[in-house]
Short mmCIF file of C-alpha atoms in Angstrom, two decimals:
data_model
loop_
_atom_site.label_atom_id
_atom_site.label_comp_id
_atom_site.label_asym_id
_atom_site.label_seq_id
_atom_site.Cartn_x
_atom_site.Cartn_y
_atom_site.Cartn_z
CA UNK B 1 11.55 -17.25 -18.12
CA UNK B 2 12.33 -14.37 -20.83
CA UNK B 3 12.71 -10.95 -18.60
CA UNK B 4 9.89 -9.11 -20.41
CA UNK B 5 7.17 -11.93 -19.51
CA UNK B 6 8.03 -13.70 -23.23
CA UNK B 7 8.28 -17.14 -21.57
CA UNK B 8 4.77 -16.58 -19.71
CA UNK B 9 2.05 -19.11 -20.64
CA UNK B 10 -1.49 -17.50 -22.00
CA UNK B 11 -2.91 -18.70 -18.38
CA UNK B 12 -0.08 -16.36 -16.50
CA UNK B 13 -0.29 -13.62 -18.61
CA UNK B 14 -4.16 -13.36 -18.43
CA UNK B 15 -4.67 -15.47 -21.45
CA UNK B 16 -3.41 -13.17 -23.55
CA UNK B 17 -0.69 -13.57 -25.78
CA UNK B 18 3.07 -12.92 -25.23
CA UNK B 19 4.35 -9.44 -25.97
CA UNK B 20 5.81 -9.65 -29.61
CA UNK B 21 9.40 -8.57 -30.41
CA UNK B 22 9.86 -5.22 -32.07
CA UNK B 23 12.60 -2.03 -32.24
CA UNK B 24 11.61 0.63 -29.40
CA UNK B 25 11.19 3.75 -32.04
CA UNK B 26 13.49 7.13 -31.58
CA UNK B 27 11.49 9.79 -29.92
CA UNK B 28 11.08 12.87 -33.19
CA UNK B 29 13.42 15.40 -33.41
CA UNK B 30 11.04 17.73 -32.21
CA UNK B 31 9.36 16.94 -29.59
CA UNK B 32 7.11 19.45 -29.71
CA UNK B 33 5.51 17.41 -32.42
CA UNK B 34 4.31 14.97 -29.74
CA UNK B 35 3.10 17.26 -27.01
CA UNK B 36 -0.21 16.86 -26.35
CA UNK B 37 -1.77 14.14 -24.00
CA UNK B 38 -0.78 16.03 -20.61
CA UNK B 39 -2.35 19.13 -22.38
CA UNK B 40 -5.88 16.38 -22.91
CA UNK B 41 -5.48 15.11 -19.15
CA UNK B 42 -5.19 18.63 -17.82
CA UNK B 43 -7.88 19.83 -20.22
CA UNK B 44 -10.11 17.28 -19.25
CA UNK B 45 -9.79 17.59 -15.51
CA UNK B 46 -10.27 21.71 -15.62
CA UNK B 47 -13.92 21.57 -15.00
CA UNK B 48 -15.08 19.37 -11.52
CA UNK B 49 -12.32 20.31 -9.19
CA UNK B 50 -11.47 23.63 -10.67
CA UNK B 51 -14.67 25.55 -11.37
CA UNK B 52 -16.52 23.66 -8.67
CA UNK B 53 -14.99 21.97 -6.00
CA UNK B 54 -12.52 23.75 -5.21
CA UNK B 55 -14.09 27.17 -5.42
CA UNK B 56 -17.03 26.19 -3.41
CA UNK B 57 -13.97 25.31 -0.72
CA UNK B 58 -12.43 28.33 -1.06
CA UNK B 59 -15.66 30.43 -0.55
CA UNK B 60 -16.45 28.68 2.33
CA UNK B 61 -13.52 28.18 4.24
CA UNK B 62 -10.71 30.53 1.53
CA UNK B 63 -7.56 29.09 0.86
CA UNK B 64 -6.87 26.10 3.60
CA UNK B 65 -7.80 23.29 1.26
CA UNK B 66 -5.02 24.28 -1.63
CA UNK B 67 -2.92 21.49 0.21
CA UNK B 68 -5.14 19.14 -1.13
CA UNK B 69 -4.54 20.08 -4.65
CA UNK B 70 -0.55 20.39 -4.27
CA UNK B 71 -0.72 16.82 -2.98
CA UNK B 72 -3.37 15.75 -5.44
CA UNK B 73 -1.58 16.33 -8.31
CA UNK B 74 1.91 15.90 -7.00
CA UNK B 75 0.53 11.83 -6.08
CA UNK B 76 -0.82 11.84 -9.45
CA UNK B 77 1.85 12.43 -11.05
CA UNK B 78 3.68 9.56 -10.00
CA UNK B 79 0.54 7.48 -10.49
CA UNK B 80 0.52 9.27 -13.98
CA UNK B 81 3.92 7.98 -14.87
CA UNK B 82 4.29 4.59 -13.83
CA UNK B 83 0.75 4.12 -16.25
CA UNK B 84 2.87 5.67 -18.94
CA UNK B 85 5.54 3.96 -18.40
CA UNK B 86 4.15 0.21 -19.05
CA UNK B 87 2.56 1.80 -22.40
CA UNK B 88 6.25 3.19 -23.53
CA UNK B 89 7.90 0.14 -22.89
CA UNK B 90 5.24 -2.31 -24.19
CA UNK B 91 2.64 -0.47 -26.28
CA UNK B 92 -0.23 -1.80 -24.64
CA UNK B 93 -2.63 -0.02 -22.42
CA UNK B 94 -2.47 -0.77 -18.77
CA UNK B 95 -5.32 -2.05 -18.12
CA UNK B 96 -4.28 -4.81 -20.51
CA UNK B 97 -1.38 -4.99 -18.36
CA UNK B 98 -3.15 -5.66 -15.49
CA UNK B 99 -5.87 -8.09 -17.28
CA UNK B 100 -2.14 -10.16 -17.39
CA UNK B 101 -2.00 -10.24 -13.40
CA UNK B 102 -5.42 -11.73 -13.09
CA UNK B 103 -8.25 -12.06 -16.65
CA UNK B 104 -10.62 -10.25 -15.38
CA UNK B 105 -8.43 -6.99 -13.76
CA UNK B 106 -9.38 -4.22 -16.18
CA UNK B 107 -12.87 -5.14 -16.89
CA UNK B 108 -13.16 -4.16 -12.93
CA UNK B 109 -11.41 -0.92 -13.53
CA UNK B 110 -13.71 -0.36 -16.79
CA UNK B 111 -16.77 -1.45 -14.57
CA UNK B 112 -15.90 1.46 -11.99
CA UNK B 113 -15.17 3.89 -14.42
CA UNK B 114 -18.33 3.55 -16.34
CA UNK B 115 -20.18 3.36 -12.79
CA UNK B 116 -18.60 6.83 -11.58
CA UNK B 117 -19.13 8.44 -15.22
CA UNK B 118 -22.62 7.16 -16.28
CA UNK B 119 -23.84 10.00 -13.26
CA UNK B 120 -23.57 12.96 -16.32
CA UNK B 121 -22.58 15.92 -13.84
CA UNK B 122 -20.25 17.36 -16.25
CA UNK B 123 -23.03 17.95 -18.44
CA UNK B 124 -25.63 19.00 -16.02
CA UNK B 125 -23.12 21.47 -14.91
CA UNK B 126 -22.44 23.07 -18.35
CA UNK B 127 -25.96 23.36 -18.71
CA UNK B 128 -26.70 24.87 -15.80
CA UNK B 129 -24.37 27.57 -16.52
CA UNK B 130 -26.03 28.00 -20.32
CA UNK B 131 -29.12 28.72 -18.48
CA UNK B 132 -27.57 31.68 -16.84
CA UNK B 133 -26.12 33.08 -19.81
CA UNK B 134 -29.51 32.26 -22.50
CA UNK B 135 -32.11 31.15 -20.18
CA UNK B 136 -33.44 27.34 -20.98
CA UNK B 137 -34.57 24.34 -19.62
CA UNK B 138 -31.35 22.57 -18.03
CA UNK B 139 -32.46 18.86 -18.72
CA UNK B 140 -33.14 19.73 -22.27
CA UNK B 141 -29.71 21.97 -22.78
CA UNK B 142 -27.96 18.78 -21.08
CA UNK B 143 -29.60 16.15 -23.50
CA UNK B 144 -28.41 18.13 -26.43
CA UNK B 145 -24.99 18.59 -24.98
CA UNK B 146 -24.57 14.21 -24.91
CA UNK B 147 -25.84 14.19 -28.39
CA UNK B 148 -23.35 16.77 -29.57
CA UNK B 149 -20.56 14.61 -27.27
CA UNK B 150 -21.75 11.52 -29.06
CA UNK B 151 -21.74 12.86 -32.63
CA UNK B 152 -18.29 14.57 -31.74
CA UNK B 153 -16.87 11.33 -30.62
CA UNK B 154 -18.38 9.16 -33.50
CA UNK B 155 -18.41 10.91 -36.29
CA UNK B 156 -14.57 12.53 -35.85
CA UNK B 157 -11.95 10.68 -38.62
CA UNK B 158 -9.44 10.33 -35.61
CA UNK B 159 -10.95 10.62 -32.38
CA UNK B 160 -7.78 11.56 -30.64
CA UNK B 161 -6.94 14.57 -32.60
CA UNK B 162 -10.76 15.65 -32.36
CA UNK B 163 -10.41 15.27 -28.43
CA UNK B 164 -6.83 17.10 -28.07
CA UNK B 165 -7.83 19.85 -30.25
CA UNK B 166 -11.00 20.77 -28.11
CA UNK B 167 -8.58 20.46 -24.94
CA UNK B 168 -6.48 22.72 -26.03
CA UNK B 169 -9.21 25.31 -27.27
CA UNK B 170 -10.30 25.02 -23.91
CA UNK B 171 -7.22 25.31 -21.73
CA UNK B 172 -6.37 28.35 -24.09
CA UNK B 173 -9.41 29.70 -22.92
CA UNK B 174 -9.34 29.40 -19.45
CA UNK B 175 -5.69 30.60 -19.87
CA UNK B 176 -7.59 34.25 -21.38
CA UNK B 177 -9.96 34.41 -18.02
CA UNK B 178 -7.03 33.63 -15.41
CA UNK B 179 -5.06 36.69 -17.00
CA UNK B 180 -8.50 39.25 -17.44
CA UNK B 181 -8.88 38.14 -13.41
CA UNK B 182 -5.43 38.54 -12.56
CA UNK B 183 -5.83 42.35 -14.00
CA UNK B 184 -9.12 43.24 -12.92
CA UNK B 185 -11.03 41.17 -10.62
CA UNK B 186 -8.66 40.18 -7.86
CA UNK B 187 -7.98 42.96 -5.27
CA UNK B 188 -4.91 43.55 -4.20
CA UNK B 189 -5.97 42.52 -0.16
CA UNK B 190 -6.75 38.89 -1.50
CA UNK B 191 -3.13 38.52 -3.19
CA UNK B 192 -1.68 39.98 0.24
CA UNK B 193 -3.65 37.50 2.09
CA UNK B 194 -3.50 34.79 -0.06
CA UNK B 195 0.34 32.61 1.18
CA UNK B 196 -0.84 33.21 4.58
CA UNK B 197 -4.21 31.93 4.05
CA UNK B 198 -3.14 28.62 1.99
CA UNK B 199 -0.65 27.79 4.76
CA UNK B 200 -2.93 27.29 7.19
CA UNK B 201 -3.48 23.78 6.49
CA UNK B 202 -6.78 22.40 7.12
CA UNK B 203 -6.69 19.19 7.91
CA UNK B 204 -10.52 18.42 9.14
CA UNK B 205 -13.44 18.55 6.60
CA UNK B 206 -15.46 20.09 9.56
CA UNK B 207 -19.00 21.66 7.93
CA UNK B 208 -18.20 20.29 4.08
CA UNK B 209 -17.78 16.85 4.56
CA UNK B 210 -15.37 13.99 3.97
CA UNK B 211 -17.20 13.11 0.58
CA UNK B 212 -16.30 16.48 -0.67
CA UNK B 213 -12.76 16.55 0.52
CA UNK B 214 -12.03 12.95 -0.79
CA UNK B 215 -13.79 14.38 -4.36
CA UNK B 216 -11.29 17.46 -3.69
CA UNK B 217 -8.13 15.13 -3.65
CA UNK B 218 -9.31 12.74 -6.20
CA UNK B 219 -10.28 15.64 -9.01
CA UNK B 220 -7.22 17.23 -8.28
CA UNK B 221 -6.14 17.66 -11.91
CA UNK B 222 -7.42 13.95 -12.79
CA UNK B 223 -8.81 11.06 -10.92
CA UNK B 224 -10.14 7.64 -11.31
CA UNK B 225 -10.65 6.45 -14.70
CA UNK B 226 -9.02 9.54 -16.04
CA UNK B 227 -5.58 8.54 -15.02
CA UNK B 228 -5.58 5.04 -16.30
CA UNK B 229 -6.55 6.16 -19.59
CA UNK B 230 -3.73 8.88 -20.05
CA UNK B 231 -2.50 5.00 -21.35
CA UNK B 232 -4.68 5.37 -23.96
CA UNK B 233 -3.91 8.80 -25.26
CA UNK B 234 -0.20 8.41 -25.45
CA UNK B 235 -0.73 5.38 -27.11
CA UNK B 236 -2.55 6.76 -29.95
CA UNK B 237 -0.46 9.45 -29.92
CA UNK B 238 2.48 7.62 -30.46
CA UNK B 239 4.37 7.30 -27.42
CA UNK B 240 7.54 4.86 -27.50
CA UNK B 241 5.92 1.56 -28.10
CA UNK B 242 2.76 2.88 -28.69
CA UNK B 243 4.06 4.21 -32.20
CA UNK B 244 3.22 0.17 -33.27
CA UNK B 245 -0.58 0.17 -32.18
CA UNK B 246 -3.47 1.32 -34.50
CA UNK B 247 -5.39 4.25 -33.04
CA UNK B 248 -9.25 4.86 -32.75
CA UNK B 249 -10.94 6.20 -35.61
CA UNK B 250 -14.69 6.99 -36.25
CA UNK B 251 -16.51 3.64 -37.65
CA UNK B 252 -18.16 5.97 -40.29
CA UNK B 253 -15.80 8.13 -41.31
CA UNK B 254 -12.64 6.43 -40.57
CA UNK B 255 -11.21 3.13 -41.63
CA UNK B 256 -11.32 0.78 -38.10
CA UNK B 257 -9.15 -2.45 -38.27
CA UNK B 258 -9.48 -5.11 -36.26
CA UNK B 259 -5.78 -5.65 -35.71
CA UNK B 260 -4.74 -7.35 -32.27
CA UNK B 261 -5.02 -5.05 -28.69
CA UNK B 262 -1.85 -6.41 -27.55
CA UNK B 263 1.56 -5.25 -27.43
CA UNK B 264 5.51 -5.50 -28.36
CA UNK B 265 8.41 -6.23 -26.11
CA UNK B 266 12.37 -4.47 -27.14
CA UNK B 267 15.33 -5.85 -26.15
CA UNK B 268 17.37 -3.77 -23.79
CA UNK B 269 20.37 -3.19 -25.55
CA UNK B 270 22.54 -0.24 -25.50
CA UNK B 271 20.89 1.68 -28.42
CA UNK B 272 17.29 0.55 -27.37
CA UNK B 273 18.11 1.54 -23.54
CA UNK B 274 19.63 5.28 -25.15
CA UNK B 275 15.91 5.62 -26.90
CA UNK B 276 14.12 4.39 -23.49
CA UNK B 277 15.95 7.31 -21.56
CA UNK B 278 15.09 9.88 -24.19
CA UNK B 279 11.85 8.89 -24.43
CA UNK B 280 10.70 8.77 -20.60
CA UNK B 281 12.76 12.09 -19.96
CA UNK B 282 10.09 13.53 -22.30
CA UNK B 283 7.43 11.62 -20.94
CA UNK B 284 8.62 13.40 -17.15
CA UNK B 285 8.70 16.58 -18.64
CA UNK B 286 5.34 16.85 -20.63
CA UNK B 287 3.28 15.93 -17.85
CA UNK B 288 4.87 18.41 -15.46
CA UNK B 289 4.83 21.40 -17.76
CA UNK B 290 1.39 20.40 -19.05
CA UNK B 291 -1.07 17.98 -16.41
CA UNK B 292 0.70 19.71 -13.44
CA UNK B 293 1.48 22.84 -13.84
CA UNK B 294 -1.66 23.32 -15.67
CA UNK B 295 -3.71 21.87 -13.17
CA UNK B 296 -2.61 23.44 -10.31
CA UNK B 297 -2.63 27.02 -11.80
CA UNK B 298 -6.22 27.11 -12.98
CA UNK B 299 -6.57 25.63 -9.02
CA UNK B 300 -4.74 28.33 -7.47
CA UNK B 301 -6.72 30.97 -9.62
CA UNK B 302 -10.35 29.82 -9.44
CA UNK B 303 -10.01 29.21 -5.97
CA UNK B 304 -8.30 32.80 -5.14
CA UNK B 305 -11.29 34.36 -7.56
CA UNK B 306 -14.26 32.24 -5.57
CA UNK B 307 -12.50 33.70 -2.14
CA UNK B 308 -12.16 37.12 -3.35
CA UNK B 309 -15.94 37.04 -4.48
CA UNK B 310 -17.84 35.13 -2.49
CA UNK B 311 -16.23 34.76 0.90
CA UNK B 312 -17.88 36.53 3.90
CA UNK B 313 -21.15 36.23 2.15
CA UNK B 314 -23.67 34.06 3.99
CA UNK B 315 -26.24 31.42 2.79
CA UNK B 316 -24.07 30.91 0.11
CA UNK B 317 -25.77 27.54 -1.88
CA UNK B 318 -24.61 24.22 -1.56
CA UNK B 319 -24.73 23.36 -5.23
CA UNK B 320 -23.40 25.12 -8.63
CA UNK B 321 -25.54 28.25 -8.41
CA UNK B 322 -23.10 29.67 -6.61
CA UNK B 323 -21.30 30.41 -9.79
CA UNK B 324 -24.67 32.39 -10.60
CA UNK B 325 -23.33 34.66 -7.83
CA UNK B 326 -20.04 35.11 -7.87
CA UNK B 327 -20.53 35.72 -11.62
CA UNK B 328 -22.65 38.49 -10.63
CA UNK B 329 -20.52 40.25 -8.36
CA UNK B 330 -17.24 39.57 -11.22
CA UNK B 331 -19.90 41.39 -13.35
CA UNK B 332 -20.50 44.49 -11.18
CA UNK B 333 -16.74 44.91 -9.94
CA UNK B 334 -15.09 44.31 -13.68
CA UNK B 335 -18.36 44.88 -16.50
CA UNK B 336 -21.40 42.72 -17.28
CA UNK B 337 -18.58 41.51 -20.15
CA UNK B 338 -16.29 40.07 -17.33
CA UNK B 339 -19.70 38.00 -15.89
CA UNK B 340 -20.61 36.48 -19.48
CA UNK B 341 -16.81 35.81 -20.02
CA UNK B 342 -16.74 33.55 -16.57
CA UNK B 343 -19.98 31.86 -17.10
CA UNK B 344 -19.44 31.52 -20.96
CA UNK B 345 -15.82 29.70 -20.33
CA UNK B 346 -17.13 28.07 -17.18
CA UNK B 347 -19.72 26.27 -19.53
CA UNK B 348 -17.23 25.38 -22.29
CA UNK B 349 -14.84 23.97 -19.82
CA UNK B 350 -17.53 21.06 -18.38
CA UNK B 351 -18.66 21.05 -21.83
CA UNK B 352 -14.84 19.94 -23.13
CA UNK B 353 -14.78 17.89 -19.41
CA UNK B 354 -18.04 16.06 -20.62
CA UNK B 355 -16.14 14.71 -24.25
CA UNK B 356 -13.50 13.69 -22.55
CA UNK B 357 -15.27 11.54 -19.73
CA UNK B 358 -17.62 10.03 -22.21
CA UNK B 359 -14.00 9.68 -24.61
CA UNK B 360 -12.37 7.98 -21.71
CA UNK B 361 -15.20 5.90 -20.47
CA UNK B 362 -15.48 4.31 -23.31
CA UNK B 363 -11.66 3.98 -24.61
CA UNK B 364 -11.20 2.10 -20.95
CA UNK B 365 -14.14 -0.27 -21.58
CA UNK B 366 -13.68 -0.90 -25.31
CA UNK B 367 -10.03 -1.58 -24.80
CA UNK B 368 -10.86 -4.33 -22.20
CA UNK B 369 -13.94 -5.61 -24.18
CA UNK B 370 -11.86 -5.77 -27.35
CA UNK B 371 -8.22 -7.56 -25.64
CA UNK B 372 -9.90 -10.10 -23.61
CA UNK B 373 -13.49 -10.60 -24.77
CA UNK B 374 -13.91 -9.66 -28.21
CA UNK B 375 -11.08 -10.16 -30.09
CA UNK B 376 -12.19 -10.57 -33.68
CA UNK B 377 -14.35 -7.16 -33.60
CA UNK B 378 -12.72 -3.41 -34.10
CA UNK B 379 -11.63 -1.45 -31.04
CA UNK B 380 -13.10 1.29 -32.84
CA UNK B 381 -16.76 -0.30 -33.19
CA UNK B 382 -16.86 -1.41 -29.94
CA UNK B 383 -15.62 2.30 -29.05
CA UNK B 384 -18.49 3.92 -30.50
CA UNK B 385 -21.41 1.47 -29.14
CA UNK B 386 -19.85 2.32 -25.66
CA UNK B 387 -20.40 6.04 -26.12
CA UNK B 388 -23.55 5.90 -27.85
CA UNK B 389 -24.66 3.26 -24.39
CA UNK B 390 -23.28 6.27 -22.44
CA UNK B 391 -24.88 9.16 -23.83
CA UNK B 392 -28.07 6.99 -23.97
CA UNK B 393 -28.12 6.66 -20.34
CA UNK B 394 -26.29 9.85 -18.93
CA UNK B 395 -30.12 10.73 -21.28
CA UNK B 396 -32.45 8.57 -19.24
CA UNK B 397 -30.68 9.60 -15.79
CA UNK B 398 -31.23 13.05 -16.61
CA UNK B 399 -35.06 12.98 -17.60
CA UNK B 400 -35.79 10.93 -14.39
CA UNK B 401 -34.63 13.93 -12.62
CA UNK B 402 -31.54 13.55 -11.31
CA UNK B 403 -29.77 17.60 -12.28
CA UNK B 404 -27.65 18.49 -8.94
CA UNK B 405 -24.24 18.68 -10.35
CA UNK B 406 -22.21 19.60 -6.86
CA UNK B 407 -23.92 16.04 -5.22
CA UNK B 408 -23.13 13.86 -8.70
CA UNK B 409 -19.83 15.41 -8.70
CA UNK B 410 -19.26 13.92 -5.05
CA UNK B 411 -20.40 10.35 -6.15
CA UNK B 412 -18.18 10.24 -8.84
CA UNK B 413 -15.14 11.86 -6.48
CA UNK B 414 -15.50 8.92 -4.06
CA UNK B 415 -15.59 6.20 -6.60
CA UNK B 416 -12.78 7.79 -8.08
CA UNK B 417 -10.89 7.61 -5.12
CA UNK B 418 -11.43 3.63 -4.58
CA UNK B 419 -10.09 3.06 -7.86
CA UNK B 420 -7.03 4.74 -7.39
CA UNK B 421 -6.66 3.15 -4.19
CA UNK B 422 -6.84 -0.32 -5.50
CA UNK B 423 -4.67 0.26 -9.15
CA UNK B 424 -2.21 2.27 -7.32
CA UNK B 425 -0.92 -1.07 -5.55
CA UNK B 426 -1.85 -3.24 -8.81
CA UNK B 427 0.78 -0.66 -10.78
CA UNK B 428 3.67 -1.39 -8.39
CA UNK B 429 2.86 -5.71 -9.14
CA UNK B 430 2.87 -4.71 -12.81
CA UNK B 431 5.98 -2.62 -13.44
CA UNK B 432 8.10 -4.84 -11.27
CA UNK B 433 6.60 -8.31 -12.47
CA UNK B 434 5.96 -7.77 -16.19
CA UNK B 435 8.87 -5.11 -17.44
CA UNK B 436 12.65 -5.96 -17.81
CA UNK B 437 15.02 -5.28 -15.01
CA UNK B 438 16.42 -2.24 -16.72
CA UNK B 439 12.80 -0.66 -16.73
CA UNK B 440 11.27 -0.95 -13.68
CA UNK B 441 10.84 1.77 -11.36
CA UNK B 442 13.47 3.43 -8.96
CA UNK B 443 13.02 2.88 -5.23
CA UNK B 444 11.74 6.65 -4.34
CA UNK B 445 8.61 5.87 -7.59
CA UNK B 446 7.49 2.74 -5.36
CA UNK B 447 7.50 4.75 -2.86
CA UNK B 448 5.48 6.97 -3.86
CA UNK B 449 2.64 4.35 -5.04
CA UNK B 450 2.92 3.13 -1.36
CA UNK B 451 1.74 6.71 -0.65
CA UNK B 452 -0.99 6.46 -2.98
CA UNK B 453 -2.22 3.36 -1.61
CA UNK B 454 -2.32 5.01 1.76
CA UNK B 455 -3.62 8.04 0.94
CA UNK B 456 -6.58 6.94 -1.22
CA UNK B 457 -7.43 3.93 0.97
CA UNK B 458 -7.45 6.04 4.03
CA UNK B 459 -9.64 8.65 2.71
CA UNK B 460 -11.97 6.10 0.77
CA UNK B 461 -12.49 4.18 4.60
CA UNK B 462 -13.06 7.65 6.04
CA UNK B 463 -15.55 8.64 4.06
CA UNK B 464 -17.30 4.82 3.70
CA UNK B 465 -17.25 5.51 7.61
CA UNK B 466 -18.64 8.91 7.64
CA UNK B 467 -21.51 8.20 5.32
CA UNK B 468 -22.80 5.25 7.52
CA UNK B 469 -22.83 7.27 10.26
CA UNK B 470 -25.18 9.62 8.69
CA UNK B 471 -27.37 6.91 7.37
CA UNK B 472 -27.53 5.24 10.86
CA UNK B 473 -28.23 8.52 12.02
#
């Protein structure tokens, strides 16, 4: 059998074909020119853990939670890069990767993703926060925020660049309110107290709950669905083998092929294995300086602002209004300015979290629909009847009543965590089975998938366990 899976029959790999021979492209010159999808993952993720999770933690209980985050995203980026790296070295997505382990693999994954997303919390929660900045109805306000998502995503000649460029509007943004915060709203006391504070490790949920820890840990940054499609985005943005695959454009006002899902194979000589290097160096790099470093940042500031603000108070709510609050207080310390500012970037931030879900929702599903099912229609069609089928619903959910973002949030959190639990362990199979020897991962990466494993499965049994107590209750 060929070392990259070439000598695989259709049954073994899935029934999909072979990976097809082709040169491993040099990474630009500048890699700046590439930068981009750890900027979309982080910019996607600022919005459930950081402007509601993890505040709500910190002004119940301050600072003792930040552990979670630091191990969050430090797990995810290992999980992170082991996706990307089956996309560099083969060009296809990893769910198609795994849909060559067993057929029907990523249609599970696209299954749970589309079960933890259709629950439209991002969007409840940006409307919410309109409401406190214009007033409204928050149903209505939420309905037109999916149709403005589905237009976006539809309607956008390249949906990638439409996506990244509304990611990075957004982390720019939040960038503007963690420096006005850091000069004006954060006493001095709360930076004083704040090392001591986040080194007291907590490691019970006590009052909050397992389901809100395990959210905590799993929207750390990313989670679920979110990591499996940072495949996705580097693929259309032209990652190492990626550079060979046709990206998703709008069926209406882009030209969508129909050109096959599946990828290339390089052979590992000297100059192909000198490209390889260069290009997962970069890889390494742009998702710590961006995803991580991002992530935990906008963590470590929200959290410290929420504790500042809203800690000591009692009868604090269990749900987003919170933010109502501590907006109010940010408005009467700093300027009824700094309040609109907080709410105003809080709302674009679930807003830009909202696109993205609904983008990688549907990317997930419509590669898997497209590879294995489908094979003669457009990615890109299929794309945009999976948003559209989205939006519809996240619509129908939302007039039956269903508007408590903090509770959807925690629904979503948990069935995040399952997934990673299970594709954590189906990544290590992958990269070891499917890639050439002089790709697979280095001892101390395994390990830290076994860690995954552990951590998400523990935490998903915990919390399984928890809840049926309560019912039985």
């Amino acid at each position: 059998m060929n070392r990259s899976g070439e000598g695989r029959t259709e049954a073994e790999a899935g029934y999909l074909p072979p990976l097809k021979p082709a040169t491993l492209p040099a990474p630009p010159a500048s890699p700046w020119r590439i930068v981009g999808p750890g900027i979309v993952a982080a910019g996607v993720g600022l919005a459930s853990g950081e402007f509601i999770l993890y505040p709500y933690i910190a002004s119940q209980v301050g600072l003792v939670f930040l552990w979670a985050a630091a191990v969050g995203l430090a797990t995810q980026f290992f999980i992170n890069m082991e996706i990307e790296r089956y996309t560099l070295a083969t060009g296809e997505t990893v769910l198609t990767g795994f849909s060559r382990l067993g057929r029907h693999w990523g249609l599970v994954f696209a299954l749970l993703a589309i079960a933890a997303n259709l629950w439209p919390g991002w969007a409840t929660g940006a409307a919410t926060l309109v409401t406190y900045l214009v007033g409204g109805n928050v149903r209505w306000i939420a309905i037109g925020i999916l149709v403005a998502i589905g237009l976006v995503l539809t309607l956008s000649p390249v949906v990638y660049r439409a996506l990244e460029r509304t990611q990075m509007l957004k982390v720019a943004a939040v960038g503007l309110l963690i420096v006005v915060a850091t000069l004006f709203a954060i006493p001095p006391g709360a930076w004083i107290e704040a090392p001591a504070m986040a080194a007291q490790v907590a490691m019970s949920a006590g009052e909050l709950g397992w389901p809100l820890l395990l959210g905590a840990l799993a929207y750390a940054g990313a989670g679920g669905g979110q990591n499996l499609c940072q495949s996705n985005w580097i693929r259309d943005k032209g990652f190492g083998m990626g550079a060979h695959a046709p990206r998703i454009v709008s069926p209406l006002t882009g030209e969508p092929v129909a050109d096959a899902a599946t990828g290339w194979r390089f052979e590992p000589d000297a100059e192909a294995m000198g490209r390889w290097r260069a290009w997962w160096r970069f890889a390494n790099v742009e998702q710590l300086a961006t995803f991580v470093a991002i992530s935990f940042v906008t963590i470590l500031f929200t959290s410290l602002l929420a504790y500042a603000t809203l800690s000591g108070r009692e009868g604090l709510p269990r749900d987003i209004s919170f933010l109502a609050i501590e907006a109010g207080i940010l408005a009467d310390r700093v300027g009824p300015w700094f309040g609109t500012l907080f709410l105003a970037i809080g709302a674009f931030s679930l807003f830009a979290a909202a696109l993205g879900i609904v983008d990688y929702t549907s990317r997930l599903a419509a590669d898997v629909l497209r590879t294995n099912y489908w094979r003669r229609r457009s990615e890109s069609v299929v794309y945009a009847g999976i948003v559209w089928t989205i939006v519809l619903t996240g619509i129908a959910i939302i007039a039956s009543g269903i508007d408590q973002p903090l509770v959807l949030l925690v629904i979503a959190g948990c069935v995040a965590a399952f997934m990673m639990f299970v594709y954590s362990a189906l990544l290590i199979v992958l990269n070891r089975r499917l890639l050439a020897p002089e790709l697979r991962p280095a001892g101390y990466r395994i390990a830290a998938l076994v860690w995954a494993v552990a951590l998400f499965g523990l935490l998903s049994g915990i919390t399984v366990l928890d809840q049926m107590k309560k019912l039985l209750a």
